[in-house]
Coordinates of N, CA and C and ligand atoms in Angstrom, one line a residue:
X1 N 0.8 -1.2 0.0 CA 0.0 0.0 0.0 C 0.9 1.3 0.0
X2 N 0.6 2.2 -0.9 CA 1.4 3.4 -0.9 C 1.0 4.3 0.3
X3 N 1.8 5.3 0.5 CA 1.6 6.3 1.7 C 0.2 7.0 1.4
X4 N -0.1 7.3 0.2 CA -1.3 8.0 -0.1 C -2.5 7.1 0.2
X5 N -2.4 5.9 -0.2 CA -3.5 4.9 0.1 C -3.7 4.7 1.6
X6 N -2.5 4.6 2.2 CA -2.6 4.4 3.7 C -3.3 5.5 4.4
X7 N -2.9 6.8 4.0 CA -3.6 7.9 4.7 C -5.1 8.0 4.3
X8 N -5.4 7.7 3.0 CA -6.8 7.7 2.6 C -7.6 6.7 3.4
X9 N -7.0 5.6 3.6 CA -7.7 4.6 4.4 C -7.9 5.0 5.9
X10 N -6.9 5.6 6.5 CA -7.0 6.0 7.9 C -8.0 7.1 8.0
X11 N -8.0 8.1 7.1 CA -9.0 9.2 7.2 C -10.5 8.6 7.0
X12 N -10.6 7.7 6.1 CA -12.0 7.1 5.9 C -12.4 6.3 7.2
X13 N -11.4 5.6 7.8 CA -11.8 4.8 9.0 C -12.1 5.7 10.1
X14 N -11.4 6.9 10.2 CA -11.6 7.8 11.3 C -13.1 8.4 11.1
X15 N -13.4 8.7 9.9 CA -14.8 9.2 9.6 C -15.8 8.2 9.9
X16 N -15.6 6.9 9.5 CA -16.6 5.9 9.6 C -16.8 5.5 11.1
X17 N -15.7 5.5 11.8 CA -15.8 5.1 13.2 C -16.0 6.3 14.2
X18 N -16.0 7.5 13.6 CA -16.1 8.7 14.4 C -15.1 8.8 15.5
X19 N -13.8 8.5 15.2 CA -12.7 8.5 16.1 C -11.7 9.5 15.6
X20 N -11.3 10.4 16.3 CA -10.3 11.4 15.8 C -8.9 10.8 15.7
X21 N -8.1 11.3 14.7 CA -6.8 10.8 14.5 C -5.8 11.9 14.5
X22 N -4.5 11.6 14.5 CA -3.4 12.6 14.5 C -3.4 13.3 13.1
X23 N -2.9 14.5 13.1 CA -2.7 15.2 11.8 C -1.8 14.4 10.9
X24 N -2.0 14.4 9.6 CA -1.1 13.6 8.7 C 0.1 14.5 8.3
X25 N -0.1 15.8 8.3 CA 0.9 16.7 7.7 C 0.9 18.1 8.5
X26 N 1.3 18.0 9.8 CA 1.1 19.2 10.6 C 1.9 20.4 10.1
X27 N 3.1 20.1 9.5 CA 3.9 21.3 9.0 C 3.5 21.7 7.6
X28 N 2.5 21.1 7.0 CA 2.0 21.6 5.7 C 3.0 21.4 4.6
X29 N 3.7 20.2 4.6 CA 4.7 20.0 3.6 C 4.2 19.2 2.4
X30 N 3.1 18.5 2.6 CA 2.5 17.7 1.5 C 2.0 18.5 0.3
X31 N 2.4 18.2 -0.9 CA 1.8 19.0 -2.0 C 0.3 18.9 -2.1
X32 N -0.3 20.0 -2.4 CA -1.8 20.0 -2.4 C -2.4 19.0 -3.4
X33 N -1.7 18.8 -4.5 CA -2.2 17.8 -5.4 C -2.2 16.4 -4.8
X34 N -1.3 16.1 -3.9 CA -1.3 14.8 -3.2 C -2.4 14.8 -2.2
X35 N -2.7 15.9 -1.5 CA -3.8 16.0 -0.6 C -5.1 15.7 -1.3
X36 N -5.3 16.3 -2.4 CA -6.6 16.1 -3.2 C -6.7 14.6 -3.6
X37 N -5.5 14.0 -4.0 CA -5.6 12.6 -4.4 C -5.9 11.7 -3.2
X38 N -5.4 12.1 -2.0 CA -5.9 11.3 -0.8 C -7.4 11.5 -0.6
X39 N -7.9 12.7 -0.7 CA -9.3 13.0 -0.6 C -10.1 12.1 -1.6
X40 N -9.6 12.1 -2.8 CA -10.3 11.3 -3.9 C -10.4 9.8 -3.5
X41 N -9.3 9.3 -3.0 CA -9.2 7.9 -2.7 C -10.0 7.6 -1.4
X42 N -10.0 8.5 -0.5 CA -10.7 8.3 0.8 C -12.2 8.3 0.5
X43 N -12.7 9.2 -0.4 CA -14.1 9.2 -0.7 C -14.5 8.0 -1.6
X44 N -13.6 7.6 -2.4 CA -13.8 6.4 -3.2 C -14.2 5.2 -2.3
X45 N -13.6 5.1 -1.1 CA -14.0 4.0 -0.2 C -15.4 4.1 0.2
X46 N -15.9 5.4 0.4 CA -17.3 5.5 0.8 C -18.2 5.1 -0.4
X47 N -17.8 5.4 -1.6 CA -18.6 5.1 -2.8 C -18.6 3.5 -3.0
X48 N -17.5 2.9 -2.6 CA -17.4 1.4 -2.7 C -18.4 0.8 -1.7
X49 N -18.7 1.5 -0.7 CA -19.7 1.0 0.3 C -21.1 1.3 -0.1
X50 N -21.3 1.9 -1.2 CA -22.7 2.1 -1.7 C -23.2 3.5 -1.7
X51 N -22.4 4.5 -1.2 CA -22.8 5.9 -1.3 C -22.7 6.4 -2.7
X52 N -23.5 7.4 -3.1 CA -23.4 8.0 -4.4 C -22.8 9.4 -4.4
X53 N -22.0 9.8 -5.4 CA -21.5 11.2 -5.4 C -22.7 12.1 -5.8
X54 N -22.9 13.2 -5.0 CA -24.0 14.1 -5.3 C -23.6 15.5 -5.5
X55 N -22.3 15.8 -5.4 CA -21.9 17.2 -5.7 C -20.6 17.5 -5.0
X56 N -20.4 18.8 -4.8 CA -19.2 19.3 -4.1 C -19.5 20.4 -3.2
X57 N -18.6 20.6 -2.2 CA -18.7 21.8 -1.3 C -17.5 22.7 -1.4
X58 N -17.8 24.0 -1.3 CA -16.7 24.9 -1.4 C -16.4 25.3 0.0
X59 N -15.1 25.5 0.3 CA -14.6 25.9 1.6 C -13.7 27.1 1.5
X60 N -13.5 27.8 2.6 CA -12.7 29.0 2.7 C -13.2 30.0 1.7
X61 N -14.5 30.2 1.5 CA -15.0 31.1 0.6 C -15.1 32.5 1.2
X62 N -14.9 32.6 2.5 CA -15.0 34.0 3.0 C -13.6 34.5 3.2
X63 N -13.4 35.8 3.0 CA -12.1 36.5 3.1 C -11.6 36.2 4.5
X64 N -12.5 36.3 5.6 CA -12.0 36.2 7.0 C -11.3 34.8 7.1
X65 N -11.9 33.7 6.6 CA -11.4 32.4 6.7 C -10.1 32.2 5.9
X66 N -10.0 32.8 4.8 CA -8.8 32.7 4.0 C -7.6 33.4 4.8
X67 N -7.9 34.5 5.3 CA -6.8 35.2 6.1 C -6.4 34.4 7.3
X68 N -7.4 33.8 8.0 CA -7.2 33.0 9.2 C -6.3 31.8 8.8
X69 N -6.5 31.2 7.6 CA -5.7 30.0 7.2 C -4.5 30.4 6.4
X70 N -4.3 31.7 6.1 CA -3.1 32.1 5.4 C -3.1 31.6 3.9
X71 N -4.3 31.5 3.3 CA -4.4 31.1 1.9 C -5.2 32.1 1.1
X72 N -5.0 32.0 -0.2 CA -5.7 33.0 -1.0 C -6.6 32.3 -2.1
X73 N -7.0 31.1 -1.8 CA -7.9 30.4 -2.7 C -8.8 29.6 -1.9
X74 N -9.9 29.2 -2.6 CA -10.9 28.3 -2.0 C -10.3 26.9 -1.9
X75 N -10.9 26.0 -1.1 CA -10.7 24.6 -1.2 C -12.0 23.9 -1.5
X76 N -12.0 22.7 -1.7 CA -13.3 22.0 -2.0 C -13.3 20.6 -1.6
X77 N -14.5 20.0 -1.4 CA -14.6 18.6 -1.0 C -15.7 17.9 -1.7
X78 N -15.8 16.6 -1.6 CA -16.8 15.9 -2.3 C -18.0 15.6 -1.4
X79 N -19.2 15.7 -1.9 CA -20.4 15.4 -1.1 C -20.9 14.0 -1.6
X80 N -21.4 13.2 -0.7 CA -22.0 11.9 -1.0 C -23.4 11.8 -0.5
X81 N -24.1 10.8 -1.0 CA -25.5 10.7 -0.5 C -25.6 10.4 0.9
X82 N -24.6 9.7 1.5 CA -24.6 9.3 2.9 C -24.4 10.5 3.8
X83 N -24.1 11.7 3.3 CA -23.9 12.9 4.1 C -25.1 13.7 4.2
X84 N -26.1 13.4 3.3 CA -27.3 14.3 3.2 C -28.3 14.0 4.4
X85 N -28.7 15.0 5.1 CA -29.7 14.9 6.1 C -31.0 15.6 5.6
X86 N -32.1 15.0 5.8 CA -33.4 15.7 5.3 C -33.6 17.0 6.1
X87 N -34.2 17.9 5.3 CA -34.7 19.1 6.0 C -35.7 18.7 7.0
X88 N -35.6 19.2 8.3 CA -36.5 18.8 9.3 C -36.2 17.5 10.0
X89 N -35.1 16.8 9.5 CA -34.7 15.5 10.0 C -33.9 15.6 11.3
X90 N -33.5 14.4 11.8 CA -32.7 14.4 13.0 C -31.3 13.8 12.7
X91 N -30.3 14.5 13.3 CA -28.9 14.1 13.1 C -28.5 13.2 14.2
X92 N -27.9 12.1 13.8 CA -27.4 11.1 14.8 C -26.0 11.5 15.2
X93 N -25.8 12.1 16.4 CA -24.5 12.7 16.8 C -23.4 11.6 16.9
X94 N -23.9 10.4 17.1 CA -22.8 9.3 17.3 C -22.0 9.1 16.1
X95 N -22.5 9.6 14.9 CA -21.8 9.4 13.7 C -20.6 10.5 13.5
X96 N -20.5 11.4 14.5 CA -19.6 12.5 14.3 C -18.6 12.6 15.5
X97 N -17.5 13.3 15.3 CA -16.5 13.4 16.3 C -16.7 14.7 17.1
X98 N -16.7 15.8 16.5 CA -16.8 17.1 17.1 C -17.5 18.1 16.1
X99 N -18.7 17.8 15.8 CA -19.3 18.5 14.6 C -19.7 20.0 14.9
X100 N -19.6 20.8 13.9 CA -20.0 22.2 13.9 C -21.0 22.4 12.8
X101 N -21.7 23.5 12.8 CA -22.7 23.7 11.7 C -22.5 25.2 11.3
X102 N -22.6 25.4 9.9 CA -22.5 26.7 9.4 C -23.5 27.0 8.3
X103 N -23.9 28.3 8.2 CA -25.0 28.7 7.3 C -24.5 28.9 5.9
X104 N -25.2 28.3 4.9 CA -24.7 28.3 3.5 C -25.9 28.5 2.6
X105 N -25.5 28.6 1.3 CA -26.5 28.4 0.2 C -26.1 27.2 -0.6
X106 N -27.1 26.5 -1.2 CA -26.8 25.4 -2.1 C -27.4 25.7 -3.5
X107 N -26.7 25.3 -4.5 CA -27.2 25.3 -5.9 C -27.4 23.9 -6.4
X108 N -28.4 23.7 -7.2 CA -28.5 22.4 -8.0 C -28.5 22.8 -9.5
X109 N -27.7 22.0 -10.2 CA -27.5 22.3 -11.6 C -28.5 21.7 -12.5
X110 N -28.8 22.4 -13.6 CA -29.7 21.8 -14.7 C -28.9 21.3 -15.9
X111 N -27.6 21.8 -15.9 CA -26.7 21.5 -17.0 C -25.3 21.3 -16.4
X112 N -24.5 20.5 -17.2 CA -23.1 20.3 -16.7 C -22.4 21.7 -16.6
X113 N -21.5 21.8 -15.7 CA -20.7 23.0 -15.4 C -19.3 22.7 -15.1
X114 N -18.4 23.4 -15.8 CA -17.0 23.2 -15.7 C -16.2 24.3 -16.3
X115 N -15.0 24.6 -15.8 CA -14.1 25.6 -16.5 C -14.2 27.0 -16.0
X116 N -13.6 27.9 -16.8 CA -13.5 29.3 -16.3 C -14.8 30.0 -16.9
X117 N -15.7 30.2 -16.0 CA -17.0 30.9 -16.4 C -17.2 32.1 -15.5
X118 N -18.0 33.0 -16.1 CA -18.4 34.2 -15.3 C -19.5 33.8 -14.4
X119 N -19.8 34.6 -13.4 CA -21.0 34.4 -12.5 C -22.3 34.2 -13.3
X120 N -22.4 35.1 -14.4 CA -23.6 35.0 -15.2 C -23.7 33.6 -16.0
X121 N -22.6 33.2 -16.5 CA -22.5 31.9 -17.2 C -22.8 30.8 -16.2
X122 N -22.3 30.9 -15.0 CA -22.6 29.9 -13.9 C -24.1 29.8 -13.7
X123 N -24.7 31.0 -13.5 CA -26.1 31.1 -13.3 C -26.9 30.3 -14.3
X124 N -26.5 30.4 -15.6 CA -27.2 29.8 -16.7 C -27.3 28.3 -16.5
X125 N -26.4 27.7 -15.7 CA -26.4 26.2 -15.5 C -27.2 25.8 -14.3
X126 N -27.8 26.8 -13.6 CA -28.5 26.5 -12.3 C -29.9 26.2 -12.4
X127 N -30.4 25.1 -11.8 CA -31.8 24.8 -11.8 C -32.5 25.6 -10.7
X128 N -31.8 25.6 -9.5 CA -32.5 26.2 -8.3 C -31.4 26.5 -7.2
X129 N -31.8 27.4 -6.3 CA -31.0 27.7 -5.2 C -31.8 27.5 -3.9
X130 N -31.1 27.2 -2.8 CA -31.8 26.9 -1.5 C -30.9 27.4 -0.3
X131 N -31.6 27.7 0.8 CA -30.9 27.8 2.1 C -30.3 26.5 2.5
X132 N -29.2 26.4 3.1 CA -28.6 25.1 3.4 C -27.7 25.2 4.6
X133 N -27.5 24.1 5.3 CA -26.7 24.1 6.5 C -25.6 23.0 6.2
X134 N -24.3 23.4 6.5 CA -23.3 22.4 6.4 C -22.8 21.9 7.8
X135 N -22.7 20.6 8.0 CA -22.1 20.1 9.2 C -20.7 19.7 8.9
X136 N -19.7 20.4 9.5 CA -18.3 20.1 9.3 C -17.8 19.3 10.5
X137 N -16.9 18.4 10.3 CA -16.4 17.6 11.3 C -15.0 17.1 11.0
X138 N -14.0 17.8 11.5 CA -12.6 17.4 11.2 C -12.3 16.0 11.8
X139 N -11.6 15.2 11.0 CA -11.3 13.9 11.5 C -10.0 14.0 12.4
X140 N -9.4 15.2 12.5 CA -8.2 15.4 13.3 C -8.5 15.8 14.7
X141 N -7.6 15.4 15.6 CA -7.8 15.7 17.1 C -7.9 17.2 17.2
X142 N -8.8 17.6 18.1 CA -8.9 19.0 18.5 C -9.3 20.0 17.3
X143 N -9.8 19.3 16.2 CA -10.2 20.2 15.0 C -9.0 21.0 14.5
X144 N -7.8 20.5 14.7 CA -6.6 21.3 14.2 C -6.0 20.7 13.0
X145 N -5.7 21.5 12.0 CA -5.2 21.0 10.7 C -4.4 22.1 10.0
X146 N -3.5 21.6 9.1 CA -2.8 22.4 8.1 C -3.7 22.4 6.9
X147 N -3.3 23.2 5.9 CA -4.1 23.3 4.7 C -4.2 21.9 4.0
X148 N -3.0 21.3 3.9 CA -3.0 19.9 3.2 C -3.8 18.9 4.0
X149 N -3.7 19.0 5.4 CA -4.5 18.1 6.2 C -6.0 18.2 5.9
X150 N -6.5 19.4 5.8 CA -7.9 19.6 5.7 C -8.4 19.2 4.3
X151 N -7.5 19.5 3.3 CA -7.9 19.0 1.9 C -8.0 17.5 1.9
X152 N -7.0 16.9 2.4 CA -7.0 15.4 2.4 C -8.2 14.9 3.2
X153 N -8.7 15.6 4.2 CA -9.8 15.2 5.0 C -11.1 15.7 4.4
X154 N -11.2 15.8 3.1 CA -12.4 16.1 2.3 C -13.0 17.5 2.8
X155 N -12.1 18.4 3.1 CA -12.5 19.8 3.5 C -13.5 19.7 4.7
X156 N -13.3 18.7 5.6 CA -14.1 18.5 6.8 C -15.6 18.2 6.5
X157 N -15.9 17.9 5.2 CA -17.3 17.5 4.8 C -17.8 16.4 5.7
X158 N -19.0 16.5 6.3 CA -19.5 15.4 7.0 C -21.1 15.3 6.9
X159 N -21.7 16.4 6.7 CA -23.2 16.4 6.5 C -23.6 17.7 5.9
X160 N -24.8 17.6 5.3 CA -25.4 18.9 4.7 C -26.9 18.7 4.6
X161 N -27.6 19.8 4.8 CA -29.1 19.8 4.8 C -29.5 20.9 3.8
X162 N -30.4 20.6 2.9 CA -30.8 21.6 1.9 C -32.3 21.9 2.1
X163 N -32.6 23.1 2.1 CA -34.0 23.6 2.3 C -34.8 23.6 1.0
X164 N -35.9 24.4 1.0 CA -36.7 24.4 -0.2 C -36.0 25.1 -1.4
X165 N -36.1 24.5 -2.5 CA -35.5 25.0 -3.7 C -36.3 26.3 -4.2
X166 N -35.5 27.3 -4.6 CA -36.2 28.6 -5.1 C -35.6 28.9 -6.4
X167 N -36.3 29.9 -7.0 CA -35.9 30.4 -8.4 C -34.5 31.0 -8.3
X168 N -33.6 30.5 -9.2 CA -32.2 31.0 -9.1 C -32.1 32.4 -9.6
X169 N -33.2 33.0 -10.2 CA -33.1 34.4 -10.7 C -33.3 35.4 -9.5
X170 N -33.6 34.8 -8.3 CA -33.6 35.7 -7.1 C -32.3 36.5 -7.0
X171 N -32.4 37.7 -6.6 CA -31.1 38.5 -6.4 C -30.4 38.0 -5.2
X172 N -29.3 37.3 -5.4 CA -28.6 36.6 -4.2 C -27.5 37.5 -3.6
X173 N -27.3 38.7 -4.1 CA -26.1 39.5 -3.8 C -25.9 39.8 -2.3
X174 N -27.0 40.1 -1.6 CA -26.8 40.5 -0.2 C -28.0 40.1 0.6
X175 N -28.2 38.8 0.8 CA -29.3 38.3 1.5 C -28.9 38.1 3.0
X176 N -29.8 38.6 3.9 CA -29.6 38.4 5.3 C -29.7 36.9 5.7
X177 N -28.8 36.4 6.5 CA -28.8 35.0 6.9 C -28.7 34.9 8.4
X178 N -29.7 34.2 9.0 CA -29.7 34.1 10.5 C -29.7 32.6 10.9
X179 N -28.7 32.2 11.6 CA -28.7 30.8 12.1 C -29.0 30.8 13.6
X180 N -30.0 30.0 14.0 CA -30.4 30.0 15.4 C -30.4 28.6 15.9
X181 N -30.2 28.5 17.3 CA -30.4 27.2 18.0 C -31.6 27.4 18.9
X182 N -32.5 26.5 18.8 CA -33.7 26.6 19.7 C -34.3 28.0 19.7
X183 N -34.3 28.6 18.5 CA -34.9 30.0 18.4 C -34.1 31.1 18.9
X184 N -32.9 30.8 19.3 CA -32.0 31.9 19.8 C -30.9 32.2 18.7
X185 N -30.8 33.4 18.2 CA -29.9 33.7 17.2 C -28.4 33.4 17.6
X186 N -27.7 32.7 16.7 CA -26.3 32.4 17.0 C -25.3 33.1 16.1
X187 N -25.7 33.2 14.8 CA -24.8 33.9 13.8 C -25.7 34.7 12.9
X188 N -25.3 35.9 12.6 CA -26.0 36.7 11.6 C -25.0 37.0 10.5
X189 N -25.4 36.8 9.2 CA -24.4 37.1 8.2 C -25.2 37.5 6.9
X190 N -24.4 37.6 5.8 CA -24.9 38.0 4.5 C -24.4 37.1 3.5
X191 N -25.2 36.8 2.4 CA -24.7 36.0 1.3 C -23.5 36.6 0.6
X192 N -23.3 37.9 0.8 CA -22.2 38.6 0.2 C -20.8 38.1 0.7
X193 N -20.9 37.4 1.9 CA -19.6 36.8 2.5 C -19.1 35.7 1.6
X194 N -19.9 35.2 0.7 CA -19.5 34.0 -0.1 C -18.7 34.6 -1.4
X195 N -17.5 34.9 -1.2 CA -16.6 35.4 -2.3 C -17.2 36.7 -2.9
X196 N -17.9 37.4 -2.1 CA -18.5 38.7 -2.6 C -19.9 38.5 -3.2
X197 N -20.2 37.3 -3.7 CA -21.5 37.0 -4.3 C -21.5 35.5 -4.5
X198 N -22.6 34.9 -4.0 CA -22.7 33.4 -4.1 C -22.4 32.8 -5.5
X199 N -22.7 33.6 -6.6 CA -22.5 33.1 -7.9 C -21.0 33.1 -8.2
X200 N -20.2 33.9 -7.5 CA -18.7 33.8 -7.7 C -18.2 32.5 -7.1
X201 N -18.9 32.1 -6.0 CA -18.5 30.8 -5.4 C -18.8 29.6 -6.3
X202 N -20.0 29.8 -7.0 CA -20.4 28.8 -8.0 C -19.4 28.7 -9.2
X203 N -19.0 29.9 -9.6 CA -18.0 30.0 -10.7 C -16.7 29.3 -10.3
X204 N -16.3 29.6 -9.0 CA -15.1 28.9 -8.5 C -15.2 27.4 -8.4
X205 N -16.5 26.9 -8.2 CA -16.7 25.5 -8.2 C -16.5 24.9 -9.6
X206 N -16.9 25.7 -10.6 CA -16.7 25.2 -12.0 C -15.2 25.1 -12.3
X207 N -14.5 26.1 -11.8 CA -13.0 26.1 -12.1 C -12.3 24.9 -11.4
X208 N -12.6 24.7 -10.1 CA -11.9 23.6 -9.4 C -12.4 22.2 -10.0
X209 N -13.6 22.2 -10.5 CA -14.1 20.9 -11.1 C -13.3 20.6 -12.3
X210 N -13.0 21.6 -13.1 CA -12.3 21.4 -14.3 C -10.8 21.0 -14.0
X211 N -10.2 21.7 -13.0 CA -8.9 21.4 -12.6 C -8.7 20.0 -12.1
X212 N -9.8 19.5 -11.5 CA -9.8 18.1 -11.0 C -10.1 17.1 -12.1
X213 N -10.5 17.6 -13.3 CA -10.9 16.7 -14.3 C -12.2 16.0 -14.0
X214 N -13.1 16.6 -13.2 CA -14.3 16.0 -12.8 C -15.4 17.1 -13.0
X215 N -15.8 17.3 -14.3 CA -16.9 18.3 -14.5 C -18.1 18.0 -13.7
X216 N -18.8 19.1 -13.2 CA -20.0 18.9 -12.4 C -21.2 18.5 -13.4
X217 N -21.8 17.4 -13.2 CA -22.9 17.0 -14.1 C -24.2 17.7 -13.7
X218 N -25.2 17.7 -14.6 CA -26.6 18.1 -14.3 C -27.0 17.3 -13.1
X219 N -27.7 18.0 -12.2 CA -28.2 17.3 -11.0 C -27.2 17.5 -9.8
X220 N -26.0 17.9 -10.1 CA -25.0 18.1 -9.0 C -25.5 19.2 -8.0
X221 N -25.2 19.0 -6.7 CA -25.4 20.0 -5.7 C -24.1 20.7 -5.4
X222 N -24.1 22.0 -5.4 CA -22.9 22.7 -4.9 C -23.2 23.5 -3.7
X223 N -22.5 23.1 -2.6 CA -22.6 23.9 -1.3 C -21.6 25.1 -1.5
X224 N -22.2 26.3 -1.4 CA -21.4 27.4 -1.9 C -20.5 28.1 -0.9
X225 N -20.5 27.6 0.4 CA -19.6 28.2 1.4 C -20.4 28.9 2.5
X226 N -19.7 29.1 3.6 CA -20.3 29.6 4.8 C -20.4 31.2 4.8
X227 N -21.5 31.7 5.4 CA -21.6 33.1 5.5 C -21.1 33.7 6.8
X228 N -20.9 32.7 7.8 CA -20.4 33.2 9.1 C -19.5 32.1 9.7
X229 N -19.0 32.2 10.9 CA -18.3 31.2 11.6 C -19.2 30.0 11.8
X230 N -18.6 28.8 12.0 CA -19.3 27.6 12.4 C -19.5 27.6 13.9
X231 N -20.6 26.9 14.3 CA -20.9 26.8 15.8 C -21.0 25.3 16.1
X232 N -20.5 25.0 17.4 CA -20.5 23.6 17.8 C -21.9 23.1 18.0
X233 N -22.2 21.9 17.6 CA -23.5 21.3 17.8 C -23.6 20.7 19.2
X234 N -24.8 20.8 19.8 CA -25.0 20.2 21.1 C -26.2 19.2 21.0
X235 N -26.2 18.2 21.8 CA -27.3 17.2 21.8 C -28.6 17.9 22.1
X236 N -29.7 17.5 21.4 CA -31.0 18.0 21.7 C -31.5 19.3 21.1
X237 N -30.6 20.0 20.5 CA -31.0 21.3 20.0 C -31.7 21.2 18.6
X238 N -32.4 22.3 18.3 CA -33.0 22.4 16.9 C -32.2 23.6 16.2
X239 N -31.6 23.3 15.1 CA -30.8 24.3 14.3 C -31.7 24.8 13.2
X240 N -31.7 26.1 13.0 CA -32.5 26.6 11.9 C -31.7 27.7 11.2
X241 N -31.8 27.8 9.9 CA -31.2 28.9 9.1 C -32.4 29.6 8.4
X242 N -32.5 30.9 8.5 CA -33.5 31.6 7.7 C -32.7 32.6 6.8
X243 N -33.0 32.5 5.5 CA -32.3 33.3 4.5 C -33.4 34.2 3.9
X244 N -33.1 35.5 3.9 CA -34.0 36.5 3.3 C -34.4 36.0 1.9
X245 N -35.7 36.1 1.6 CA -36.3 35.7 0.3 C -36.2 34.3 0.0
X246 N -35.4 33.5 0.6 CA -35.3 32.0 0.2 C -36.0 31.1 1.2
X247 N -36.1 31.5 2.4 CA -36.9 30.7 3.4 C -36.0 30.0 4.4
X248 N -36.5 28.9 4.9 CA -35.8 28.3 6.1 C -35.4 26.8 5.8
X249 N -34.4 26.4 6.6 CA -34.0 25.0 6.6 C -33.6 24.7 8.0
X250 N -33.8 23.5 8.4 CA -33.4 23.1 9.8 C -33.3 21.7 10.1
X251 N -32.8 21.3 11.2 CA -32.7 19.9 11.7 C -32.6 19.8 13.2
X252 N -33.0 18.7 13.7 CA -32.8 18.4 15.1 C -31.5 17.6 15.4
X253 N -30.9 17.9 16.5 CA -29.8 17.1 16.9 C -30.2 16.1 17.9
X254 N -30.0 14.8 17.6 CA -30.4 13.7 18.5 C -29.8 13.9 19.9
X255 N -30.6 13.4 20.9 CA -30.2 13.7 22.3 C -29.0 12.7 22.6
Ligands
0L1_1 O1 -15.6 26.4 4.7 C1 -15.8 25.3 5.1 O2 -16.7 24.5 4.7 C2 -14.8 24.7 6.0 C3 -13.7 24.0 5.3 C4 -12.9 23.2 6.2 C5 -12.2 23.9 7.3 C6 -13.0 23.8 8.6 O3 -13.2 22.6 9.0 O4 -13.2 24.8 9.2
MG2 MG1 -18.8 25.0 4.6

């Protein structure tokens, strides 16, 4: 087994068993191309167990998070059917290590999308847009990682919830977004935090998909990135996101 296969296996086992592991590259020396190859092989193990690929998630789409990580580009991860939680459903906390939740928007495509496209060209490929919540869960101890660590760990992807689909011609430039726990506001943000405009995050998804040689097919879901910081999940709470003009999405956390 190569080192890349070995790390991919360990990351998948950490996710599957919900047990944290040591960082694989604390000094950030691993080339990012190798980190993405580890991600691809790790997710391939999930697919071999019967999960389906359903799209991608964009990470580090806010300026604040890029500065915090010392990077100047987005990262991305793969979404599978096993990560999707129904709107209004219940999350089984035992499947996670130290999960957090963050408020996002999701797109679903009506046509394939790939390459260097403008936000307007990206919009032409969109079937619908929705309020969405991403559950991130680093497989590393204490949620600590280098850039290569987190890319290899599928950009901390672990769950996502998509709300009601809406007309993509809605003006998405600066929508108020409020994430609450049990009706108490936790995070207030704007869709403008997503690379300045959510359609720029979608255009970035098209670019990374081309770079990976994996064009996004019609039907793919793109989680466009977080509008605010993530918050730790606690047993028994109800999480809700309300996005101006788009509506609400939410889920319960099992006790
Ligand atoms: O933006 C994100 O979805 C987060 C990407 C991974 C980094 C993290 O776990 O905070
Ligand atoms: Mg996210």
